[in-house]
GROMACS .gro file of N, CA and C in nm:
model
  498
    1ILE      N    1   1.423  -6.420   0.347
    1ILE     CA    2   1.464  -6.285   0.355
    1ILE      C    3   1.524  -6.238   0.205
    2MET      N    4   1.591  -6.343   0.154
    2MET     CA    5   1.681  -6.309   0.015
    2MET      C    6   1.584  -6.273  -0.085
    3LEU      N    7   1.459  -6.353  -0.078
    3LEU     CA    8   1.357  -6.286  -0.184
    3LEU      C    9   1.322  -6.141  -0.184
    4HIS      N   10   1.306  -6.120  -0.070
    4HIS     CA   11   1.264  -5.971  -0.044
    4HIS      C   12   1.348  -5.859  -0.055
    5SER      N   13   1.485  -5.904  -0.053
    5SER     CA   14   1.589  -5.821  -0.034
    5SER      C   15   1.614  -5.740  -0.168
    6PRO      N   16   1.629  -5.795  -0.264
    6PRO     CA   17   1.620  -5.740  -0.406
    6PRO      C   18   1.517  -5.625  -0.429
    7LEU      N   19   1.370  -5.685  -0.401
    7LEU     CA   20   1.277  -5.592  -0.413
    7LEU      C   21   1.282  -5.489  -0.319
    8ALA      N   22   1.318  -5.519  -0.184
    8ALA     CA   23   1.314  -5.397  -0.090
    8ALA      C   24   1.442  -5.292  -0.147
    9LEU      N   25   1.558  -5.356  -0.177
    9LEU     CA   26   1.664  -5.248  -0.234
    9LEU      C   27   1.604  -5.151  -0.331
   10SER      N   28   1.550  -5.218  -0.441
   10SER     CA   29   1.504  -5.166  -0.571
   10SER      C   30   1.372  -5.046  -0.526
   11LEU      N   31   1.285  -5.080  -0.425
   11LEU     CA   32   1.207  -4.970  -0.381
   11LEU      C   33   1.269  -4.868  -0.304
   12LEU      N   34   1.357  -4.917  -0.230
   12LEU     CA   35   1.440  -4.799  -0.171
   12LEU      C   36   1.529  -4.717  -0.266
   13LEU      N   37   1.580  -4.776  -0.345
   13LEU     CA   38   1.627  -4.701  -0.475
   13LEU      C   39   1.528  -4.607  -0.542
   14ILE      N   40   1.430  -4.662  -0.549
   14ILE     CA   41   1.337  -4.544  -0.618
   14ILE      C   42   1.288  -4.440  -0.513
   15ALA      N   43   1.257  -4.474  -0.411
   15ALA     CA   44   1.206  -4.356  -0.308
   15ALA      C   45   1.319  -4.262  -0.312
   16VAL      N   46   1.461  -4.315  -0.300
   16VAL     CA   47   1.568  -4.209  -0.294
   16VAL      C   48   1.562  -4.129  -0.415
   17SER      N   49   1.587  -4.192  -0.520
   17SER     CA   50   1.602  -4.109  -0.647
   17SER      C   51   1.474  -4.011  -0.662
   18SER      N   52   1.349  -4.060  -0.646
   18SER     CA   53   1.243  -3.940  -0.651
   18SER      C   54   1.280  -3.832  -0.564
   19ASN      N   55   1.304  -3.880  -0.445
   19ASN     CA   56   1.321  -3.761  -0.350
   19ASN      C   57   1.433  -3.659  -0.408
   20LEU      N   58   1.531  -3.702  -0.443
   20LEU     CA   59   1.660  -3.649  -0.523
   20LEU      C   60   1.585  -3.544  -0.649
   21ALA      N   61   1.518  -3.630  -0.733
   21ALA     CA   62   1.453  -3.535  -0.824
   21ALA      C   63   1.346  -3.423  -0.787
   22MET      N   64   1.302  -3.464  -0.672
   22MET     CA   65   1.232  -3.364  -0.652
   22MET      C   66   1.282  -3.242  -0.578
   23ALA      N   67   1.430  -3.287  -0.508
   23ALA     CA   68   1.498  -3.181  -0.437
   23ALA      C   69   1.559  -3.092  -0.537
   24ILE      N   70   1.607  -3.155  -0.666
   24ILE     CA   71   1.679  -3.073  -0.778
   24ILE      C   72   1.574  -2.976  -0.825
   25LYS      N   73   1.450  -3.045  -0.865
   25LYS     CA   74   1.365  -2.969  -0.913
   25LYS      C   75   1.313  -2.819  -0.818
   26LYS      N   76   1.319  -2.842  -0.688
   26LYS     CA   77   1.295  -2.753  -0.620
   26LYS      C   78   1.401  -2.646  -0.592
   27GLU      N   79   1.531  -2.697  -0.634
   27GLU     CA   80   1.658  -2.588  -0.640
   27GLU      C   81   1.659  -2.508  -0.771
   28LYS      N   82   1.604  -2.564  -0.894
   28LYS     CA   83   1.622  -2.511  -0.991
   28LYS      C   84   1.504  -2.372  -1.013
   29ARG      N   85   1.406  -2.398  -0.944
   29ARG     CA   86   1.311  -2.290  -0.926
   29ARG      C   87   1.342  -2.174  -0.816
   30ALA      N   88   1.372  -2.065  -0.845
   30ALA     CA   89   1.375  -1.959  -0.720
   30ALA      C   90   1.300  -1.982  -0.618
   31PRO      N   91   1.349  -1.980  -0.493
   31PRO     CA   92   1.249  -1.994  -0.387
   31PRO      C   93   1.178  -1.867  -0.380
   32GLN      N   94   1.050  -1.913  -0.351
   32GLN     CA   95   0.905  -1.823  -0.346
   32GLN      C   96   0.887  -1.780  -0.218
   33THR      N   97   0.987  -1.754  -0.103
   33THR     CA   98   0.954  -1.717   0.031
   33THR      C   99   0.914  -1.561   0.003
   34LEU      N  100   0.959  -1.494  -0.097
   34LEU     CA  101   0.939  -1.343  -0.116
   34LEU      C  102   0.788  -1.314  -0.153
   35SER      N  103   0.738  -1.400  -0.223
   35SER     CA  104   0.603  -1.376  -0.279
   35SER      C  105   0.492  -1.370  -0.182
   36ARG      N  106   0.513  -1.448  -0.076
   36ARG     CA  107   0.398  -1.432   0.026
   36ARG      C  108   0.269  -1.438   0.006
   37GLY      N  109   0.269  -1.503  -0.128
   37GLY     CA  110   0.114  -1.527  -0.164
   37GLY      C  111   0.054  -1.434  -0.280
   38TRP      N  112   0.135  -1.332  -0.303
   38TRP     CA  113   0.102  -1.247  -0.366
   38TRP      C  114   0.104  -1.265  -0.520
   39GLY      N  115   0.175  -1.387  -0.547
   39GLY     CA  116   0.198  -1.422  -0.682
   39GLY      C  117   0.349  -1.493  -0.709
   40ASP      N  118   0.333  -1.632  -0.719
   40ASP     CA  119   0.469  -1.709  -0.707
   40ASP      C  120   0.534  -1.709  -0.844
   41GLU      N  121   0.481  -1.654  -0.940
   41GLU     CA  122   0.570  -1.659  -1.075
   41GLU      C  123   0.629  -1.516  -1.098
   42ILE      N  124   0.586  -1.416  -0.990
   42ILE     CA  125   0.637  -1.296  -0.996
   42ILE      C  126   0.801  -1.301  -0.935
   43ILE      N  127   0.889  -1.257  -0.983
   43ILE     CA  128   1.027  -1.225  -0.935
   43ILE      C  129   0.996  -1.109  -0.836
   44TRP      N  130   1.018  -1.147  -0.702
   44TRP     CA  131   0.992  -1.038  -0.596
   44TRP      C  132   1.156  -0.980  -0.550
   45VAL      N  133   1.162  -0.852  -0.540
   45VAL     CA  134   1.312  -0.814  -0.480
   45VAL      C  135   1.270  -0.815  -0.322
   46GLN      N  136   1.388  -0.815  -0.270
   46GLN     CA  137   1.391  -0.840  -0.117
   46GLN      C  138   1.368  -0.704  -0.016
   47THR      N  139   1.430  -0.624  -0.074
   47THR     CA  140   1.423  -0.490   0.000
   47THR      C  141   1.379  -0.354  -0.088
   48TYR      N  142   1.381  -0.254  -0.008
   48TYR     CA  143   1.331  -0.113  -0.110
   48TYR      C  144   1.458  -0.050  -0.188
   49GLU      N  145   1.576  -0.099  -0.126
   49GLU     CA  146   1.683  -0.033  -0.186
   49GLU      C  147   1.686  -0.131  -0.311
   50GLN      N  148   1.695  -0.274  -0.293
   50GLN     CA  149   1.723  -0.332  -0.424
   50GLN      C  150   1.619  -0.302  -0.529
   51GLY      N  151   1.498  -0.287  -0.471
   51GLY     CA  152   1.386  -0.258  -0.578
   51GLY      C  153   1.424  -0.102  -0.651
   52LEU      N  154   1.464  -0.006  -0.560
   52LEU     CA  155   1.513   0.115  -0.637
   52LEU      C  156   1.635   0.096  -0.735
   53TYR      N  157   1.712   0.003  -0.708
   53TYR     CA  158   1.837  -0.025  -0.784
   53TYR      C  159   1.792  -0.086  -0.910
   54GLU      N  160   1.698  -0.189  -0.893
   54GLU     CA  161   1.644  -0.267  -1.027
   54GLU      C  162   1.550  -0.183  -1.113
   55ALA      N  163   1.484  -0.096  -1.051
   55ALA     CA  164   1.387   0.001  -1.113
   55ALA      C  165   1.467   0.054  -1.191
   56LYS      N  166   1.591   0.151  -1.155
   56LYS     CA  167   1.674   0.245  -1.237
   56LYS      C  168   1.753   0.151  -1.355
   57LYS      N  169   1.813   0.054  -1.296
   57LYS     CA  170   1.863  -0.038  -1.410
   57LYS      C  171   1.789  -0.088  -1.512
   58SER      N  172   1.666  -0.152  -1.499
   58SER     CA  173   1.587  -0.193  -1.571
   58SER      C  174   1.476  -0.098  -1.656
   59ASN      N  175   1.473   0.030  -1.597
   59ASN     CA  176   1.366   0.130  -1.636
   59ASN      C  177   1.254   0.089  -1.643
   60LYS      N  178   1.231   0.030  -1.525
   60LYS     CA  179   1.073  -0.038  -1.495
   60LYS      C  180   1.035   0.034  -1.393
   61PRO      N  181   0.912   0.048  -1.368
   61PRO     CA  182   0.869   0.116  -1.244
   61PRO      C  183   0.848   0.007  -1.138
   62LEU      N  184   0.864   0.060  -0.983
   62LEU     CA  185   0.877  -0.023  -0.870
   62LEU      C  186   0.744   0.001  -0.825
   63MET      N  187   0.697  -0.124  -0.787
   63MET     CA  188   0.545  -0.134  -0.709
   63MET      C  189   0.570  -0.192  -0.595
   64VAL      N  190   0.540  -0.098  -0.481
   64VAL     CA  191   0.561  -0.155  -0.363
   64VAL      C  192   0.433  -0.164  -0.279
   65ILE      N  193   0.415  -0.301  -0.211
   65ILE     CA  194   0.290  -0.350  -0.154
   65ILE      C  195   0.326  -0.350  -0.001
   66HIS      N  196   0.261  -0.237   0.065
   66HIS     CA  197   0.283  -0.277   0.226
   66HIS      C  198   0.149  -0.349   0.251
   67HIS      N  199   0.185  -0.442   0.332
   67HIS     CA  200   0.082  -0.542   0.414
   67HIS      C  201   0.144  -0.593   0.565
   68LEU      N  202   0.035  -0.652   0.608
   68LEU     CA  203   0.076  -0.757   0.735
   68LEU      C  204  -0.007  -0.887   0.706
   69GLU      N  205   0.042  -0.970   0.794
   69GLU     CA  206  -0.014  -1.109   0.805
   69GLU      C  207  -0.162  -1.099   0.818
   70ASP      N  208  -0.140  -1.039   0.973
   70ASP     CA  209  -0.280  -1.069   1.028
   70ASP      C  210  -0.389  -0.953   1.019
   71CYS      N  211  -0.355  -0.896   0.881
   71CYS     CA  212  -0.454  -0.779   0.859
   71CYS      C  213  -0.556  -0.863   0.745
   72GLN      N  214  -0.690  -0.842   0.774
   72GLN     CA  215  -0.782  -0.928   0.701
   72GLN      C  216  -0.800  -0.863   0.575
   73TYR      N  217  -0.790  -0.714   0.568
   73TYR     CA  218  -0.802  -0.632   0.438
   73TYR      C  219  -0.684  -0.679   0.352
   74CYS      N  220  -0.567  -0.709   0.385
   74CYS     CA  221  -0.449  -0.746   0.327
   74CYS      C  222  -0.465  -0.871   0.285
   75GLN      N  223  -0.525  -0.935   0.333
   75GLN     CA  224  -0.536  -1.076   0.290
   75GLN      C  225  -0.650  -1.099   0.188
   76ALA      N  226  -0.751  -1.029   0.174
   76ALA     CA  227  -0.843  -1.024   0.096
   76ALA      C  228  -0.810  -0.953  -0.031
   77LEU      N  229  -0.708  -0.886  -0.032
   77LEU     CA  230  -0.650  -0.787  -0.148
   77LEU      C  231  -0.544  -0.873  -0.189
   78LYS      N  232  -0.472  -0.953  -0.127
   78LYS     CA  233  -0.382  -1.043  -0.174
   78LYS      C  234  -0.430  -1.149  -0.244
   79LYS      N  235  -0.556  -1.201  -0.204
   79LYS     CA  236  -0.622  -1.319  -0.302
   79LYS      C  237  -0.686  -1.271  -0.421
   80ALA      N  238  -0.722  -1.152  -0.435
   80ALA     CA  239  -0.762  -1.092  -0.566
   80ALA      C  240  -0.652  -1.063  -0.641
   81PHE      N  241  -0.538  -1.024  -0.578
   81PHE     CA  242  -0.422  -0.958  -0.645
   81PHE      C  243  -0.360  -1.097  -0.732
   82ALA      N  244  -0.353  -1.211  -0.649
   82ALA     CA  245  -0.290  -1.336  -0.695
   82ALA      C  246  -0.355  -1.422  -0.810
   83GLU      N  247  -0.516  -1.380  -0.772
   83GLU     CA  248  -0.603  -1.477  -0.906
   83GLU      C  249  -0.619  -1.358  -0.999
   84ASN      N  250  -0.558  -1.259  -1.014
   84ASN     CA  251  -0.601  -1.185  -1.140
   84ASN      C  252  -0.487  -1.193  -1.228
   85GLU      N  253  -0.518  -1.246  -1.337
   85GLU     CA  254  -0.410  -1.281  -1.450
   85GLU      C  255  -0.348  -1.170  -1.523
   86GLU      N  256  -0.419  -1.040  -1.563
   86GLU     CA  257  -0.387  -0.934  -1.594
   86GLU      C  258  -0.273  -0.842  -1.499
   87ILE      N  259  -0.298  -0.867  -1.362
   87ILE     CA  260  -0.208  -0.809  -1.300
   87ILE      C  261  -0.073  -0.878  -1.265
   88GLN      N  262  -0.118  -1.038  -1.259
   88GLN     CA  263  -0.018  -1.112  -1.255
   88GLN      C  264   0.115  -1.097  -1.368
   89GLU      N  265   0.052  -1.070  -1.498
   89GLU     CA  266   0.118  -1.076  -1.619
   89GLU      C  267   0.210  -0.939  -1.629
   90MET      N  268   0.146  -0.820  -1.568
   90MET     CA  269   0.204  -0.705  -1.587
   90MET      C  270   0.319  -0.700  -1.479
   91ALA      N  271   0.292  -0.773  -1.359
   91ALA     CA  272   0.373  -0.781  -1.247
   91ALA      C  273   0.503  -0.837  -1.282
   92GLN      N  274   0.473  -0.959  -1.368
   92GLN     CA  275   0.600  -1.026  -1.408
   92GLN      C  276   0.676  -0.938  -1.523
   93ASN      N  277   0.608  -0.884  -1.598
   93ASN     CA  278   0.668  -0.839  -1.724
   93ASN      C  279   0.709  -0.692  -1.706
   94ASN      N  280   0.642  -0.624  -1.668
   94ASN     CA  281   0.645  -0.488  -1.663
   94ASN      C  282   0.711  -0.404  -1.560
   95PHE      N  283   0.695  -0.470  -1.416
   95PHE     CA  284   0.731  -0.401  -1.299
   95PHE      C  285   0.854  -0.452  -1.221
   96VAL      N  286   0.922  -0.402  -1.139
   96VAL     CA  287   0.990  -0.445  -1.024
   96VAL      C  288   0.916  -0.459  -0.918
   97MET      N  289   0.898  -0.570  -0.855
   97MET     CA  290   0.790  -0.591  -0.762
   97MET      C  291   0.837  -0.609  -0.599
   98LEU      N  292   0.802  -0.554  -0.489
   98LEU     CA  293   0.829  -0.577  -0.372
   98LEU      C  294   0.699  -0.564  -0.276
   99ASN      N  295   0.682  -0.649  -0.211
   99ASN     CA  296   0.582  -0.651  -0.088
   99ASN      C  297   0.646  -0.666   0.047
  100LEU      N  298   0.628  -0.570   0.136
  100LEU     CA  299   0.680  -0.565   0.239
  100LEU      C  300   0.605  -0.544   0.364
  101MET      N  301   0.637  -0.613   0.467
  101MET     CA  302   0.563  -0.658   0.586
  101MET      C  303   0.628  -0.555   0.713
  102HIS      N  304   0.702  -0.457   0.701
  102HIS     CA  305   0.730  -0.367   0.771
  102HIS      C  306   0.747  -0.223   0.711
  103GLU      N  307   0.763  -0.127   0.786
  103GLU     CA  308   0.779  -0.007   0.727
  103GLU      C  309   0.910   0.037   0.655
  104THR      N  310   0.944   0.130   0.577
  104THR     CA  311   1.048   0.149   0.516
  104THR      C  312   1.100   0.316   0.593
  105THR      N  313   1.206   0.336   0.611
  105THR     CA  314   1.251   0.450   0.654
  105THR      C  315   1.233   0.565   0.559
  106ASP      N  316   1.172   0.547   0.418
  106ASP     CA  317   1.142   0.649   0.329
  106ASP      C  318   1.018   0.692   0.350
  107LYS      N  319   1.017   0.804   0.423
  107LYS     CA  320   0.887   0.881   0.441
  107LYS      C  321   0.801   0.895   0.316
  108ASN      N  322   0.867   0.913   0.195
  108ASN     CA  323   0.802   0.922   0.055
  108ASN      C  324   0.699   0.827   0.045
  109LEU      N  325   0.722   0.709   0.100
  109LEU     CA  326   0.623   0.584   0.098
  109LEU      C  327   0.507   0.595   0.176
  110SER      N  328   0.515   0.682   0.268
  110SER     CA  329   0.389   0.692   0.340
  110SER      C  330   0.339   0.837   0.380
  111PRO      N  331   0.305   0.901   0.251
  111PRO     CA  332   0.272   1.047   0.248
  111PRO      C  333   0.145   1.096   0.336
  112ASP      N  334   0.056   0.974   0.387
  112ASP     CA  335  -0.057   1.000   0.421
  112ASP      C  336  -0.070   0.912   0.525
  113GLY      N  337   0.034   0.849   0.579
  113GLY     CA  338   0.022   0.750   0.697
  113GLY      C  339   0.067   0.607   0.664
  114GLN      N  340   0.112   0.533   0.791
  114GLN     CA  341   0.140   0.400   0.754
  114GLN      C  342   0.050   0.296   0.782
  115TYR      N  343  -0.057   0.295   0.673
  115TYR     CA  344  -0.176   0.195   0.693
  115TYR      C  345  -0.139   0.084   0.601
  116VAL      N  346  -0.202  -0.020   0.611
  116VAL     CA  347  -0.201  -0.156   0.527
  116VAL      C  348  -0.327  -0.179   0.499
  117PRO      N  349  -0.361  -0.239   0.372
  117PRO     CA  350  -0.262  -0.237   0.259
  117PRO      C  351  -0.252  -0.088   0.202
  118ARG      N  352  -0.128  -0.089   0.134
  118ARG     CA  353  -0.097   0.043   0.078
  118ARG      C  354  -0.008  -0.021  -0.024
  119ILE      N  355  -0.029   0.045  -0.162
  119ILE     CA  356   0.042   0.036  -0.281
  119ILE      C  357   0.090   0.159  -0.358
  120MET      N  358   0.204   0.188  -0.367
  120MET     CA  359   0.260   0.275  -0.420
  120MET      C  360   0.388   0.233  -0.533
  121PHE      N  361   0.376   0.339  -0.607
  121PHE     CA  362   0.464   0.304  -0.744
  121PHE      C  363   0.577   0.428  -0.751
  122VAL      N  364   0.690   0.372  -0.775
  122VAL     CA  365   0.807   0.472  -0.780
  122VAL      C  366   0.856   0.439  -0.937
  123ASP      N  367   0.898   0.526  -0.962
  123ASP     CA  368   0.955   0.567  -1.130
  123ASP      C  369   1.098   0.525  -1.107
  124PRO      N  370   1.144   0.477  -1.230
  124PRO     CA  371   1.296   0.444  -1.262
  124PRO      C  372   1.386   0.559  -1.231
  125SER      N  373   1.331   0.670  -1.222
  125SER     CA  374   1.394   0.803  -1.197
  125SER      C  375   1.388   0.821  -1.038
  126LEU      N  376   1.360   0.715  -0.971
  126LEU     CA  377   1.335   0.701  -0.829
  126LEU      C  378   1.263   0.809  -0.749
  127THR      N  379   1.151   0.849  -0.828
  127THR     CA  380   1.058   0.926  -0.754
  127THR      C  381   0.931   0.873  -0.739
  128VAL      N  382   0.884   0.889  -0.624
  128VAL     CA  383   0.750   0.820  -0.560
  128VAL      C  384   0.640   0.894  -0.637
  129ARG      N  385   0.558   0.800  -0.699
  129ARG     CA  386   0.441   0.867  -0.773
  129ARG      C  387   0.325   0.902  -0.657
  130ALA      N  388   0.332   0.974  -0.608
  130ALA     CA  389   0.215   1.047  -0.514
  130ALA      C  390   0.088   1.080  -0.608
  131ASP      N  391   0.094   1.080  -0.723
  131ASP     CA  392  -0.026   1.129  -0.821
  131ASP      C  393  -0.071   0.997  -0.847
  132ILE      N  394  -0.043   0.874  -0.802
  132ILE     CA  395  -0.104   0.753  -0.863
  132ILE      C  396  -0.163   0.702  -0.755
  133THR      N  397  -0.305   0.734  -0.704
  133THR     CA  398  -0.355   0.695  -0.579
  133THR      C  399  -0.481   0.615  -0.620
  134GLY      N  400  -0.544   0.547  -0.506
  134GLY     CA  401  -0.657   0.465  -0.510
  134GLY      C  402  -0.792   0.554  -0.505
  135ARG      N  403  -0.898   0.493  -0.474
  135ARG     CA  404  -1.023   0.542  -0.463
  135ARG      C  405  -1.078   0.621  -0.324
  136TYR      N  406  -0.989   0.607  -0.236
  136TYR     CA  407  -1.043   0.681  -0.089
  136TYR      C  408  -0.953   0.778  -0.056
  137SER      N  409  -1.036   0.893  -0.027
  137SER     CA  410  -0.960   1.009   0.002
  137SER      C  411  -0.885   1.011   0.156
  138ASN      N  412  -0.945   0.918   0.239
  138ASN     CA  413  -0.875   0.894   0.364
  138ASN      C  414  -0.758   0.807   0.355
  139ARG      N  415  -0.752   0.724   0.267
  139ARG     CA  416  -0.643   0.646   0.274
  139ARG      C  417  -0.610   0.649   0.110
  140LEU      N  418  -0.519   0.721   0.045
  140LEU     CA  419  -0.521   0.760  -0.073
  140LEU      C  420  -0.444   0.629  -0.158
  141TYR      N  421  -0.363   0.556  -0.088
  141TYR     CA  422  -0.280   0.420  -0.157
  141TYR      C  423  -0.354   0.286  -0.130
  142THR      N  424  -0.476   0.278  -0.041
  142THR     CA  425  -0.524   0.153  -0.036
  142THR      C  426  -0.626   0.119  -0.128
  143TYR      N  427  -0.616  -0.017  -0.152
  143TYR     CA  428  -0.708  -0.082  -0.271
  143TYR      C  429  -0.793  -0.213  -0.183
  144GLU      N  430  -0.898  -0.226  -0.231
  144GLU     CA  431  -0.993  -0.331  -0.183
  144GLU      C  432  -1.005  -0.426  -0.289
  145PRO      N  433  -1.051  -0.534  -0.267
  145PRO     CA  434  -1.058  -0.647  -0.373
  145PRO      C  435  -1.136  -0.607  -0.484
  146GLN      N  436  -1.245  -0.530  -0.460
  146GLN     CA  437  -1.332  -0.489  -0.558
  146GLN      C  438  -1.275  -0.355  -0.665
  147ASP      N  439  -1.154  -0.329  -0.616
  147ASP     CA  440  -1.092  -0.224  -0.667
  147ASP      C  441  -0.955  -0.243  -0.749
  148ILE      N  442  -0.971  -0.393  -0.797
  148ILE     CA  443  -0.874  -0.454  -0.882
  148ILE      C  444  -0.872  -0.377  -1.008
  149PRO      N  445  -0.971  -0.348  -1.072
  149PRO     CA  446  -0.980  -0.288  -1.215
  149PRO      C  447  -0.921  -0.161  -1.223
  150PHE      N  448  -0.935  -0.098  -1.107
  150PHE     CA  449  -0.891   0.039  -1.081
  150PHE      C  450  -0.735   0.033  -1.034
  151LEU      N  451  -0.701  -0.074  -0.984
  151LEU     CA  452  -0.542  -0.101  -0.964
  151LEU      C  453  -0.467  -0.113  -1.082
  152ILE      N  454  -0.526  -0.226  -1.178
  152ILE     CA  455  -0.470  -0.221  -1.318
  152ILE      C  456  -0.464  -0.107  -1.384
  153GLU      N  457  -0.585  -0.027  -1.372
  153GLU     CA  458  -0.536   0.114  -1.454
  153GLU      C  459  -0.441   0.191  -1.397
  154ASN      N  460  -0.448   0.200  -1.251
  154ASN     CA  461  -0.313   0.261  -1.224
  154ASN      C  462  -0.160   0.208  -1.249
  155MET      N  463  -0.164   0.079  -1.253
  155MET     CA  464  -0.031   0.002  -1.310
  155MET      C  465  -0.013   0.036  -1.457
  156LYS      N  466  -0.108   0.078  -1.513
  156LYS     CA  467  -0.093   0.113  -1.683
  156LYS      C  468  -0.065   0.257  -1.688
  157LYS      N  469  -0.118   0.319  -1.585
  157LYS     CA  470  -0.080   0.448  -1.587
  157LYS      C  471   0.084   0.501  -1.537
  158ALA      N  472   0.118   0.415  -1.452
  158ALA     CA  473   0.259   0.411  -1.373
  158ALA      C  474   0.340   0.364  -1.500
  159LEU      N  475   0.314   0.305  -1.609
  159LEU     CA  476   0.381   0.265  -1.702
  159LEU      C  477   0.386   0.370  -1.842
  160ARG      N  478   0.282   0.430  -1.851
  160ARG     CA  479   0.265   0.537  -1.926
  160ARG      C  480   0.344   0.642  -1.872
  161LEU      N  481   0.341   0.684  -1.765
  161LEU     CA  482   0.396   0.814  -1.720
  161LEU      C  483   0.557   0.794  -1.746
  162ILE      N  484   0.596   0.666  -1.729
  162ILE     CA  485   0.744   0.661  -1.766
  162ILE      C  486   0.787   0.693  -1.916
  163GLN      N  487   0.692   0.640  -1.991
  163GLN     CA  488   0.724   0.654  -2.141
  163GLN      C  489   0.716   0.808  -2.183
  164THR      N  490   0.621   0.887  -2.129
  164THR     CA  491   0.593   1.033  -2.158
  164THR      C  492   0.686   1.122  -2.103
  165GLU      N  493   0.735   1.081  -1.978
  165GLU     CA  494   0.834   1.171  -1.929
  165GLU      C  495   0.980   1.141  -1.935
  166LEU      N  496   1.030   1.026  -1.987
  166LEU     CA  497   1.174   1.014  -1.969
  166LEU      C  498   1.231   1.009  -2.112
   0.00000   0.00000   0.00000
């Protein structure tokens, strides 16, 4: 038994210290429960109110994504969104980002109904951009995975409109 115990003790210490190191690493990085799969490198705000505050403070547009876990269209869009490098980079650097799995009380965010997925932009002046729409006349703010290039254009448009109007 004496032979095994220094070995067992050192193995135990190694196991404990590597678990500790992993726990410390995890703490350093912001918990990414808010990304919900839309992009773990993006800093997400928790609420619409927080989003408005951050948009005004940072002079960046707020991008609001309405979605539901059990919606196949949301899941498909989320995958395309998360895999697109250009979107992820713009979202990280130029936007205040919020994804919501519930409706807000702000009726301006559902001008043509409460469907999902729905992506809307809000100016730092706190104006909902009803003029930045997707490709479908029956659901103005919806996007499908194949509409990613169109969404990128709309993100650029949201950024351009701030610069020209403020």
